[in-house]
Coordinates of N, CA, C and O in Angstrom, one line a residue:
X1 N 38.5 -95.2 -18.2 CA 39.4 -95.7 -17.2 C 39.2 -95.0 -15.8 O 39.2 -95.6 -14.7
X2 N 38.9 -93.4 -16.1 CA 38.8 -93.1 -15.0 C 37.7 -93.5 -13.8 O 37.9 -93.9 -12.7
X3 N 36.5 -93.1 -14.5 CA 35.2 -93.8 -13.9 C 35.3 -95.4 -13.3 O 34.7 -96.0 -12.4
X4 N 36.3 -95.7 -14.2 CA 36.4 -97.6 -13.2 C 36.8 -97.2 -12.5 O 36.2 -97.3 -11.4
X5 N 38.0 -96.6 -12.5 CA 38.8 -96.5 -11.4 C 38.4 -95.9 -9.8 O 38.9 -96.2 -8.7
X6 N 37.3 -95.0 -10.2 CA 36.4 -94.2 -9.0 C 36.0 -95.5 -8.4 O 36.1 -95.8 -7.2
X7 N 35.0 -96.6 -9.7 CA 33.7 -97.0 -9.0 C 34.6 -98.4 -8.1 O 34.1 -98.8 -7.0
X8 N 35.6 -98.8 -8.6 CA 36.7 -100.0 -8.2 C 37.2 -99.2 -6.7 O 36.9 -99.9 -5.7
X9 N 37.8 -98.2 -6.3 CA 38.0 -97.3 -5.2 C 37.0 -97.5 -4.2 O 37.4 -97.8 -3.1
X10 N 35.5 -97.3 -4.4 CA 34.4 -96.3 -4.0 C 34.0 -98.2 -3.2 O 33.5 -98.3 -2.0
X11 N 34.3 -99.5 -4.2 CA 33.9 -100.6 -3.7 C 34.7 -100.8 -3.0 O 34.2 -101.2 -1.9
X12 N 35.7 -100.8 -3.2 CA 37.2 -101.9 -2.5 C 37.0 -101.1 -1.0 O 36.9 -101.7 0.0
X13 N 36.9 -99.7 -1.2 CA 37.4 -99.2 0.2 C 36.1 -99.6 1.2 O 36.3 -99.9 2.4
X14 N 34.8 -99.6 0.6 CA 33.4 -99.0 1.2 C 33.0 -97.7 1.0 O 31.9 -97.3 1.4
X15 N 33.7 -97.0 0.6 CA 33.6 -95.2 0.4 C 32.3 -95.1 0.2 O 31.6 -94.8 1.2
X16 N 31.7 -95.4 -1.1 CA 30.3 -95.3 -1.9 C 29.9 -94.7 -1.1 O 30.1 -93.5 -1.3
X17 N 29.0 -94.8 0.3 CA 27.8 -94.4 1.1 C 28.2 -92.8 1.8 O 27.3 -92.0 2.0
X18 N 29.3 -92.6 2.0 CA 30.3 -91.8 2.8 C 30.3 -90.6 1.6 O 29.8 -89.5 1.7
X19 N 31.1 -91.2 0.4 CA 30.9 -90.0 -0.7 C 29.5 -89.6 -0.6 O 29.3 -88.7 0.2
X20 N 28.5 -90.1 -1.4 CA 27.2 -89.8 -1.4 C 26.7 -88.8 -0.2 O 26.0 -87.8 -0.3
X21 N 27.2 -89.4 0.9 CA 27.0 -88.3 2.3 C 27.8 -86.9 2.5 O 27.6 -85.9 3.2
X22 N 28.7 -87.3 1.7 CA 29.5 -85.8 1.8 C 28.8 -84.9 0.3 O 28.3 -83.8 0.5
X23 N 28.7 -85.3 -0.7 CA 28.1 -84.9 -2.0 C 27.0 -84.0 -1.6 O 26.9 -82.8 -1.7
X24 N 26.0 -84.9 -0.8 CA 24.4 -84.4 -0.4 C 25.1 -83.1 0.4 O 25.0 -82.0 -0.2
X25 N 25.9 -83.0 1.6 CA 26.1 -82.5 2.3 C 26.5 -81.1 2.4 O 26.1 -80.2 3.2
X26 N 27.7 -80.9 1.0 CA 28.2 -79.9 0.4 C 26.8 -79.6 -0.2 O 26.1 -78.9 0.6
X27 N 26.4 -80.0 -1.3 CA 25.3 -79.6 -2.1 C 24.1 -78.9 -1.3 O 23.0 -78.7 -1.9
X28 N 24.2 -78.7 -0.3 CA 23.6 -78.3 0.8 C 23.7 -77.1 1.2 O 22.8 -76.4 1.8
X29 N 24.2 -76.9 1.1 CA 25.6 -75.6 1.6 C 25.6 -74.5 0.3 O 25.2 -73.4 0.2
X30 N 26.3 -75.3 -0.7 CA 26.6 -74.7 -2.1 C 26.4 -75.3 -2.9 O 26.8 -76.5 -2.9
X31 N 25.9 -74.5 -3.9 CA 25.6 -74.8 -5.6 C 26.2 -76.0 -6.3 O 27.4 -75.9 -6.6
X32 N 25.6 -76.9 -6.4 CA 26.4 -77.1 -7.3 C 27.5 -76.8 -8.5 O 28.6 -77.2 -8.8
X33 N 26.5 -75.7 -9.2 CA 26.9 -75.0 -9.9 C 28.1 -73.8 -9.6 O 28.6 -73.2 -10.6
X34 N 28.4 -73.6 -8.6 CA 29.3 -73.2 -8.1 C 30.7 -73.6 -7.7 O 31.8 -73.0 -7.8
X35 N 30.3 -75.4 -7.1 CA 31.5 -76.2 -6.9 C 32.2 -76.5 -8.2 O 33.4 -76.8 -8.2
X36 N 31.6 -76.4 -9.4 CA 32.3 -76.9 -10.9 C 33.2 -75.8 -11.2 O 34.3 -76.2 -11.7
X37 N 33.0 -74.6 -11.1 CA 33.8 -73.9 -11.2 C 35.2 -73.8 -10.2 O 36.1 -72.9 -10.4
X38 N 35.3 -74.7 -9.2 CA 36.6 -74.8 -8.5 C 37.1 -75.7 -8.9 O 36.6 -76.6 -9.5
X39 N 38.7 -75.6 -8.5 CA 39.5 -76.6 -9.0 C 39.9 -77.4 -7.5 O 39.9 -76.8 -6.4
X40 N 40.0 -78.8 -7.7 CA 40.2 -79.7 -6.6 C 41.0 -79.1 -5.7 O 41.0 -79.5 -4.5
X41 N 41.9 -77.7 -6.2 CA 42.9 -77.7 -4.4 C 42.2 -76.5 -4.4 O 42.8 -75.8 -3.5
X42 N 41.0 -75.7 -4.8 CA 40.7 -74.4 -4.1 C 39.6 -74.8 -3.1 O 39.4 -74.3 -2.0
X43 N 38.8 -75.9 -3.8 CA 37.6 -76.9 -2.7 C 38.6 -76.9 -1.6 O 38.2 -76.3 -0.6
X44 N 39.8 -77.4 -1.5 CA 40.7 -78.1 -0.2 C 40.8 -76.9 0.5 O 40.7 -77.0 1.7
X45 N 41.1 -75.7 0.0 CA 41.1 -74.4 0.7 C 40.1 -73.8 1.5 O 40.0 -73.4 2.7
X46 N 39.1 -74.0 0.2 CA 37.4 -73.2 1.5 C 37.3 -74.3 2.5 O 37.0 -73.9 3.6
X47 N 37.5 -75.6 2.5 CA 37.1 -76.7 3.1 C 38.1 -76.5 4.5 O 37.5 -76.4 5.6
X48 N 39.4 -76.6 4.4 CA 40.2 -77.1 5.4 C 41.2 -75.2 5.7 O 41.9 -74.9 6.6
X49 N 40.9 -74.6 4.9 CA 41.3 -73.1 5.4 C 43.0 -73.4 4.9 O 43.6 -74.4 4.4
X50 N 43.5 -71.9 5.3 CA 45.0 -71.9 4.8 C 45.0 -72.4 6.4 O 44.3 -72.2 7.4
X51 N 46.6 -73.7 5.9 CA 47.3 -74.1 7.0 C 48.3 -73.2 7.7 O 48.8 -72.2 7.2
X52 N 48.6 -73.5 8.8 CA 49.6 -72.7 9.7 C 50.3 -73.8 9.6 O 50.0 -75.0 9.9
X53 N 51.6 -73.3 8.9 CA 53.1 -74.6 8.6 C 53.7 -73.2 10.1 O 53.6 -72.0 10.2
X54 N 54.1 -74.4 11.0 CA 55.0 -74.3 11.9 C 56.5 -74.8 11.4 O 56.7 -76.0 11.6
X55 N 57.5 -74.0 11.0 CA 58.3 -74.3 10.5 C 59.3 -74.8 11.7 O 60.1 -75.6 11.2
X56 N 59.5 -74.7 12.8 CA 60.0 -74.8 13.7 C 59.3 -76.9 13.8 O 60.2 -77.8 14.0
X57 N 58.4 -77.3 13.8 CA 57.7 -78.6 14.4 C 58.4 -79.0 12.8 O 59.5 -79.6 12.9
X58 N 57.9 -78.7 11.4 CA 58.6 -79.3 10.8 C 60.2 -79.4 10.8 O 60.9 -80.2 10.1
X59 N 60.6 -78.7 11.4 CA 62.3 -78.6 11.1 C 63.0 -79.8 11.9 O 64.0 -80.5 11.6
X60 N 61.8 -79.8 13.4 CA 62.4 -80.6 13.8 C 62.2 -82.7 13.6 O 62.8 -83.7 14.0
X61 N 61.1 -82.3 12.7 CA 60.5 -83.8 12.2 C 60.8 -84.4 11.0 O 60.2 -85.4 10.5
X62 N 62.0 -83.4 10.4 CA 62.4 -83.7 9.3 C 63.7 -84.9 9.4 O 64.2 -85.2 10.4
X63 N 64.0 -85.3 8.2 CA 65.2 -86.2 8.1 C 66.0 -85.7 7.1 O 65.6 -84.6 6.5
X64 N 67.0 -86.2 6.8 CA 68.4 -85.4 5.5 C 68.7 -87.3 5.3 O 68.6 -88.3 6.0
X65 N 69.1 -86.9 4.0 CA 69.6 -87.9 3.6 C 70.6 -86.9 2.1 O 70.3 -85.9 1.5
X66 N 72.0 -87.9 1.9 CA 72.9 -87.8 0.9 C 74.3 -87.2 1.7 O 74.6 -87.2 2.9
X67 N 75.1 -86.5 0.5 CA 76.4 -86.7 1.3 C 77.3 -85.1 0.5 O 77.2 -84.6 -0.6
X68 N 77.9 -84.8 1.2 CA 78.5 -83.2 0.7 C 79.6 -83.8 -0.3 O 80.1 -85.0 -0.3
X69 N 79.9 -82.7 -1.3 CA 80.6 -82.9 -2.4 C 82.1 -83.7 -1.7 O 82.6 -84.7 -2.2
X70 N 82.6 -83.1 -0.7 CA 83.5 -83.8 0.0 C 83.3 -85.2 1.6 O 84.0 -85.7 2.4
X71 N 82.3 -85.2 1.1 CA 81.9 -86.9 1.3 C 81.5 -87.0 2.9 O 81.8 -87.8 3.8
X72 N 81.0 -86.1 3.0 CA 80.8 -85.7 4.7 C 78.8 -86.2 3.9 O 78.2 -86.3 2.8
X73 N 78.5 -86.5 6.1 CA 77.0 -87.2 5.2 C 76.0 -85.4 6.0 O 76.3 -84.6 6.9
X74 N 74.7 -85.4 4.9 CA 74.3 -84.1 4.8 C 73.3 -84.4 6.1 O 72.6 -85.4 6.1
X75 N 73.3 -83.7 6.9 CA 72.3 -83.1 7.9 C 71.9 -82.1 8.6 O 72.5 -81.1 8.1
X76 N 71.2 -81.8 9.6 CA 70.7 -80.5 10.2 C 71.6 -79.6 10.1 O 71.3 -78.5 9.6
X77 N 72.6 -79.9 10.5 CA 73.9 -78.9 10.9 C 74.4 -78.4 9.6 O 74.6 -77.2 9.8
X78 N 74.9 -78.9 8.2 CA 75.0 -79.0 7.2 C 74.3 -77.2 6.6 O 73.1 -76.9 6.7
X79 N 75.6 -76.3 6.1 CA 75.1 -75.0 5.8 C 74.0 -75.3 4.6 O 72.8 -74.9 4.7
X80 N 74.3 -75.8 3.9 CA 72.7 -76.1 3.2 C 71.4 -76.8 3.6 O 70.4 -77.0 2.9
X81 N 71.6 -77.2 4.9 CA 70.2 -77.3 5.5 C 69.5 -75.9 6.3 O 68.4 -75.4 6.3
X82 N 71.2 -75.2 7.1 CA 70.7 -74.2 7.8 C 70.1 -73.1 6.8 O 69.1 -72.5 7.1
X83 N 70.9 -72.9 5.4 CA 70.6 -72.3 4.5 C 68.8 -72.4 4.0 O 68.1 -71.4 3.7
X84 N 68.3 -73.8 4.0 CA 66.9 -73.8 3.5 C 66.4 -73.4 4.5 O 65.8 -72.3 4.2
X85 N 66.3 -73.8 6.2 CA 65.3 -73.8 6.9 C 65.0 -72.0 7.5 O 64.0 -71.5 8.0
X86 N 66.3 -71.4 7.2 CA 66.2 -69.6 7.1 C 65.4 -69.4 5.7 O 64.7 -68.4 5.5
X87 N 65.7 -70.3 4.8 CA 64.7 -69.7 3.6 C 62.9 -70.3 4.2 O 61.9 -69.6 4.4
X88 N 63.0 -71.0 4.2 CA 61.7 -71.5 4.7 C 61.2 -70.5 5.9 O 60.0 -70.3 5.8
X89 N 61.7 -70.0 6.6 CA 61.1 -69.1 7.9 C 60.9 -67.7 7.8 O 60.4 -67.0 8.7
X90 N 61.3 -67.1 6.2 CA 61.2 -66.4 5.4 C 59.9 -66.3 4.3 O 59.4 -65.3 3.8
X91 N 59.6 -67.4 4.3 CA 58.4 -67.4 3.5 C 57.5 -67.5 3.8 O 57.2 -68.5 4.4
X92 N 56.5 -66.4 3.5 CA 54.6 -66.3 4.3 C 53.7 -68.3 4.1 O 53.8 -69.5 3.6
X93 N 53.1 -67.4 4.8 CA 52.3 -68.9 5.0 C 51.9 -69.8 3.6 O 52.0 -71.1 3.5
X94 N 51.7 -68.9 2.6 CA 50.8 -69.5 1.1 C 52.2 -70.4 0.7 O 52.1 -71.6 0.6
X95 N 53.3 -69.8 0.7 CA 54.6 -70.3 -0.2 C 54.9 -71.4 0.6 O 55.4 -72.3 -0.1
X96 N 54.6 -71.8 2.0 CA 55.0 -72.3 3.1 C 54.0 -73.6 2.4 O 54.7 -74.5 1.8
X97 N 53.0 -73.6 2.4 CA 52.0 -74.6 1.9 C 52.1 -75.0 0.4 O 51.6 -76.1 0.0
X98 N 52.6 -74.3 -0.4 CA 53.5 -74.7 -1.5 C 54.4 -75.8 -1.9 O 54.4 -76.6 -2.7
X99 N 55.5 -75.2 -0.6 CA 56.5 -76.4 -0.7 C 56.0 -77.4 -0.1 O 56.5 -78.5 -0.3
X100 N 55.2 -77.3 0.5 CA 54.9 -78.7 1.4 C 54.1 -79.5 0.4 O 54.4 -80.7 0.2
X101 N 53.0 -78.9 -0.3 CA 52.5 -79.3 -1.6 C 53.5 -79.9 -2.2 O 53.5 -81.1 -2.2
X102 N 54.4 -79.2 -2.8 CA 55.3 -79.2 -4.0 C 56.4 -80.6 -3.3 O 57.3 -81.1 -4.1
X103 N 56.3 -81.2 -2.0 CA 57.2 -82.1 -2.1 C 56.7 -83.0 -1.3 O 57.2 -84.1 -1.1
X104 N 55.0 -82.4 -0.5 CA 54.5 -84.2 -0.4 C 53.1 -84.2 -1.2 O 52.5 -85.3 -1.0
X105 N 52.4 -83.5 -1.8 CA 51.5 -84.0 -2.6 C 50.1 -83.3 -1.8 O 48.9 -83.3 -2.1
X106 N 50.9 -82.8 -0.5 CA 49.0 -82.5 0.0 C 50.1 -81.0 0.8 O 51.3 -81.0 1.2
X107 N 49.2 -79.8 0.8 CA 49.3 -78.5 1.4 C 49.4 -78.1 3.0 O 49.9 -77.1 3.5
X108 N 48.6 -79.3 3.5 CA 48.1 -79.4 5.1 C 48.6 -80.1 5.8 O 48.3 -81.2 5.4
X109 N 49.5 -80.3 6.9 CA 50.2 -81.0 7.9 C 48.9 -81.6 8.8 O 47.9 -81.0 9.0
X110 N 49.4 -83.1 9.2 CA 48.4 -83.7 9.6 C 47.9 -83.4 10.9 O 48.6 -82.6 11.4
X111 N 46.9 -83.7 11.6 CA 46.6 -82.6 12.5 C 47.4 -83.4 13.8 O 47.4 -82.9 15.0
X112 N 47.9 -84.5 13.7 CA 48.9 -84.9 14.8 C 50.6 -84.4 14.5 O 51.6 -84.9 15.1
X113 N 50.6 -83.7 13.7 CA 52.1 -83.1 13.2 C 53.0 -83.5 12.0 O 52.6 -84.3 11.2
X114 N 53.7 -83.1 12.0 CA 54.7 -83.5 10.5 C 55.3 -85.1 10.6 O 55.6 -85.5 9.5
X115 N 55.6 -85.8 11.4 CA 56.2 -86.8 11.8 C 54.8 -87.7 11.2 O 55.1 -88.7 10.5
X116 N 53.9 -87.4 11.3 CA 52.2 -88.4 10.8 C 51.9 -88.4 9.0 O 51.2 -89.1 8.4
X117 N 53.0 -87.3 8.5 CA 52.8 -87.4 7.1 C 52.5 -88.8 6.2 O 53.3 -89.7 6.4
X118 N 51.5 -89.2 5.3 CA 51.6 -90.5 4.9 C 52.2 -90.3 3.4 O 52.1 -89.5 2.5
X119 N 52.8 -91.1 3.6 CA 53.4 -91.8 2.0 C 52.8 -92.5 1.6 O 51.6 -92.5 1.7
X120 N 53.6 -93.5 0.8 CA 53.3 -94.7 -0.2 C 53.1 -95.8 0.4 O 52.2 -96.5 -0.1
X121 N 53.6 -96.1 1.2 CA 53.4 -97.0 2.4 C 53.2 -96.7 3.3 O 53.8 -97.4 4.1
X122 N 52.2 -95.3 3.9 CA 51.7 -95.5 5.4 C 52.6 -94.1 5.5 O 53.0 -93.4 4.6
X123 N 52.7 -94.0 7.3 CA 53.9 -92.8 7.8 C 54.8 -92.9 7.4 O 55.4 -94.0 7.5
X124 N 55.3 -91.8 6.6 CA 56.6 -91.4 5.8 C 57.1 -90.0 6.4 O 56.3 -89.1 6.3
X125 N 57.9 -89.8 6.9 CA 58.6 -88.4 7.5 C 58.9 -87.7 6.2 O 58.9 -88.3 5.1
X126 N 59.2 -86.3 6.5 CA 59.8 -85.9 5.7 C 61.1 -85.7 5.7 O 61.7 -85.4 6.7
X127 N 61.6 -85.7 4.4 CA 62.8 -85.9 4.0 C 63.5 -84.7 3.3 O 62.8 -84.0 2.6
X128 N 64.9 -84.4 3.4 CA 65.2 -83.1 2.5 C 66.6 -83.7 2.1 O 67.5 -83.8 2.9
X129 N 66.8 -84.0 1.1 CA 67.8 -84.9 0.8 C 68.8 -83.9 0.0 O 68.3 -82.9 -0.3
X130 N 70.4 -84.1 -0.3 CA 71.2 -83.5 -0.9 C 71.3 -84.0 -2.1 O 71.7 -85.2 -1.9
X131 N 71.1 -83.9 -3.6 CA 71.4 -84.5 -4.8 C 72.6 -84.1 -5.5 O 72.6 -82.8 -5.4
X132 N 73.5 -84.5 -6.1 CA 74.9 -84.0 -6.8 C 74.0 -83.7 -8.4 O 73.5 -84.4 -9.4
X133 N 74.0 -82.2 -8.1 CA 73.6 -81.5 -9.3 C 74.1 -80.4 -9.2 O 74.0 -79.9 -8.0
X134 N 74.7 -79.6 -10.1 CA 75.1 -77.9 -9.9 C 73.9 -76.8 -10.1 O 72.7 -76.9 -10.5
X135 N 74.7 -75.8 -9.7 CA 73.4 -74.9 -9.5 C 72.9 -74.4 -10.4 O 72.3 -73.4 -10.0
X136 N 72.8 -74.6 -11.9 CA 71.9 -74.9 -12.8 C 70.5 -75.3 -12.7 O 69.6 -75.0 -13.5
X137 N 70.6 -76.1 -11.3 CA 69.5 -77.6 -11.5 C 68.5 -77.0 -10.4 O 68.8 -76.3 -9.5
X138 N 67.3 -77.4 -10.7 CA 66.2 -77.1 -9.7 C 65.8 -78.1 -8.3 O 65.7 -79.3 -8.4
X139 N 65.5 -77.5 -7.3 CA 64.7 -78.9 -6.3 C 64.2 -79.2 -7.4 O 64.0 -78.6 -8.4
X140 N 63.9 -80.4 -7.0 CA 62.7 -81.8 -7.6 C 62.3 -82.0 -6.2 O 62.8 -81.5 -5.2
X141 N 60.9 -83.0 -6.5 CA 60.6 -84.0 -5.5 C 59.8 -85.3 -5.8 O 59.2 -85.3 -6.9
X142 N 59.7 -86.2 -5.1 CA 59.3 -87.3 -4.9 C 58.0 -87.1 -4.2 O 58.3 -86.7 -3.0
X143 N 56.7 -87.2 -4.3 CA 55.4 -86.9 -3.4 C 55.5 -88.2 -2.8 O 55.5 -88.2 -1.6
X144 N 55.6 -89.3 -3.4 CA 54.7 -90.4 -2.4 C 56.0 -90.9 -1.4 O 55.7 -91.8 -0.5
X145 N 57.3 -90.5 -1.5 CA 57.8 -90.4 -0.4 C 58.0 -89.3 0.4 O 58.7 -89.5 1.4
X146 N 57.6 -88.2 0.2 CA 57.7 -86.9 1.2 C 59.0 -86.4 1.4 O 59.5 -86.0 2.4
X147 N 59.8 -86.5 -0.3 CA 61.2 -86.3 -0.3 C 61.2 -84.9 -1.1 O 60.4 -84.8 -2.0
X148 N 61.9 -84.0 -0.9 CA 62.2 -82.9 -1.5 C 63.7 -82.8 -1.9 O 64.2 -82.2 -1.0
X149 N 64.7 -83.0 -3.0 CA 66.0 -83.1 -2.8 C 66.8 -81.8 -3.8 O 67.0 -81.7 -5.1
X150 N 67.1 -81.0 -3.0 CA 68.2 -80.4 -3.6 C 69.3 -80.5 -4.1 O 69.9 -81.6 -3.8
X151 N 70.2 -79.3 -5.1 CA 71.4 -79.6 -5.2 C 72.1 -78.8 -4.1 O 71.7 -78.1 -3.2
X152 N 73.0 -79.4 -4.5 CA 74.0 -78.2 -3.6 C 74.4 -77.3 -4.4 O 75.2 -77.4 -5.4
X153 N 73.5 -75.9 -3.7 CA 74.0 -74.4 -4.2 C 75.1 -73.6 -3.4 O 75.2 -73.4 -2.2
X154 N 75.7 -73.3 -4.4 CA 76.9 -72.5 -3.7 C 76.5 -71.3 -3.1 O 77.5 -70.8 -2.7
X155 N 75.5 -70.7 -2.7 CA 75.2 -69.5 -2.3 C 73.3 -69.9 -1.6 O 72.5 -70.7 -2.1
X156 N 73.2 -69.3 -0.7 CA 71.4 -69.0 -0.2 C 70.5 -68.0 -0.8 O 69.2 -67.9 -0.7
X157 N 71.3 -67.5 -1.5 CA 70.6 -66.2 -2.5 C 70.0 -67.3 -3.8 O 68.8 -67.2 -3.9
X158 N 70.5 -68.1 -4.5 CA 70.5 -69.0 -5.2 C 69.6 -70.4 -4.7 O 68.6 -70.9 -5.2
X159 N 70.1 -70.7 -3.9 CA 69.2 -72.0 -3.1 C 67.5 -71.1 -3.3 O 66.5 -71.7 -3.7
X160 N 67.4 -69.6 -3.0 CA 66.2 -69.1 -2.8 C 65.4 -68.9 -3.8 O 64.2 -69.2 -3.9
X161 N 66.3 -68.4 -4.9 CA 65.6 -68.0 -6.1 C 65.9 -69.3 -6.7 O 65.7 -69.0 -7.9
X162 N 66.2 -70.9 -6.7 CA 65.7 -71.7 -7.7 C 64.5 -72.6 -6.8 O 63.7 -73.3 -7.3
X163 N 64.6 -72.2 -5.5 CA 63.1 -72.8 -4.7 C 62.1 -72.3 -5.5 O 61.5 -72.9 -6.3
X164 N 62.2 -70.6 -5.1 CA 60.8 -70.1 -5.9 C 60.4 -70.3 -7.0 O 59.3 -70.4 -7.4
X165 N 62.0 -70.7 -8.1 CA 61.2 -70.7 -9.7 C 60.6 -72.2 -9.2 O 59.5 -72.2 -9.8
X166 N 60.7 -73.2 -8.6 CA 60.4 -74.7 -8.5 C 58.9 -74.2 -8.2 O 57.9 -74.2 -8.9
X167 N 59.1 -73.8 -7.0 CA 57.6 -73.9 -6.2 C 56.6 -73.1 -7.2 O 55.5 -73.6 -7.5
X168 N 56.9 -72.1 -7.7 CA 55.9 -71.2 -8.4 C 55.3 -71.8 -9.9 O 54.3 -71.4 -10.5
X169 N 56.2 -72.7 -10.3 CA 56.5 -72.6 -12.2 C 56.6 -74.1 -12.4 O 56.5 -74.7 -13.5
X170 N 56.9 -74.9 -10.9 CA 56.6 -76.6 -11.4 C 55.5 -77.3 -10.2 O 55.5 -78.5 -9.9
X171 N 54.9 -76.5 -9.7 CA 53.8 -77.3 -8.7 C 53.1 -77.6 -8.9 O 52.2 -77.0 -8.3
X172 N 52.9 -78.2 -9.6 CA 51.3 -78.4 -10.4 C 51.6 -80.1 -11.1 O 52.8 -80.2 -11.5
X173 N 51.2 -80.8 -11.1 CA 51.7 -82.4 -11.8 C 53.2 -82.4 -11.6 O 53.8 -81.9 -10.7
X174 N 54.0 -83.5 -12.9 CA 55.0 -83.6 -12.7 C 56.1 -83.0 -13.3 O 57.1 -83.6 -13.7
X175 N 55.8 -81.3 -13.4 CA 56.4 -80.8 -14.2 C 57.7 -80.8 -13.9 O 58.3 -80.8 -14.9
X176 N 58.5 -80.9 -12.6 CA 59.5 -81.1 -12.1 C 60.1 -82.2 -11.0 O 61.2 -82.3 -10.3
X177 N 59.3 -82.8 -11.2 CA 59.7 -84.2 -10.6 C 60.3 -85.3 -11.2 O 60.5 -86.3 -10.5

């Protein structure tokens, strides 16, 4: 399935000639035998380098969606948004590229800014939504909308330590999504 699925991709798009040119290209550079031993996101690292998340450009290109336990609607101003984006300006660059991983599916902001992120349909913003869960519950996220949704935690100490267990212990497939 998988292999159709490449050679069906590789036709529909035109890719075929383009891969092959990038293949030759790397293989040029390095070993083959060397690229096998990487895993698809450490290639994305030597290739495109660690990103610089400007947490400030994303803060401001983000969107909120959902509604406080007392029925107010959740946004910027909203102590659990101010609560994440002090957690986020807290965290070094790698964790920074994590969450951004961890809630749209790629590590790198597009090189025209966060507002250019693509989804499932094309430019998709990102999103930081409120979900009615207690603080038991972990972020989840949605990749192919560029949605990351929290509960509402009663504390920032809390909001922090269930980011990290999310980011560190479900970023990888859909272990938490």
């Amino acid at each position: 399935v998988e292999v159709y699925a490449r050679y069906k991709l590789a036709k529909a798009e035109g890719l075929e000639e383009g891969i092959r040119a990038f293949k030759r290209g790397i293989a040029d550079v390095v070993p083959s035998s060397a690229l096998e031993m990487l895993a698809p996101e450490e290639l994305e690292l030597i290739l495109c380098g660690m990103p610089n998340i400007k947490v400030s450009e994303w803060k401001l290109s983000a969107r909120y969606s959902g509604y406080t336990a007392d029925g107010l609607v959740f946004g910027a101003a909203s102590e659990l948004a101010l609560w994440f984006w002090e957690v986020v300006e807290e965290l070094p660059q790698a964790e920074r590229a994590l969450l951004l991983k961890f809630s749209t599916g790629s590590a790198c902001v597009p090189s025209q800014g966060f507002e250019h992120l693509m989804g499932l349909n094309g430019e998709q913003r990102w999103t930081l939504a409120l979900v009615a869960a207690g603080d038991e519950r972990l972020p989840t996220a949605s990749t192919c909308f560029n949605l990351l949704k929290i509960p509402h935690y009663s504390t920032k100490a809390l909001l922090e330590e269930r980011l990290h267990v999310a980011l560190h212990y479900g970023s990888e497939g859909f272990t938490f999504s």
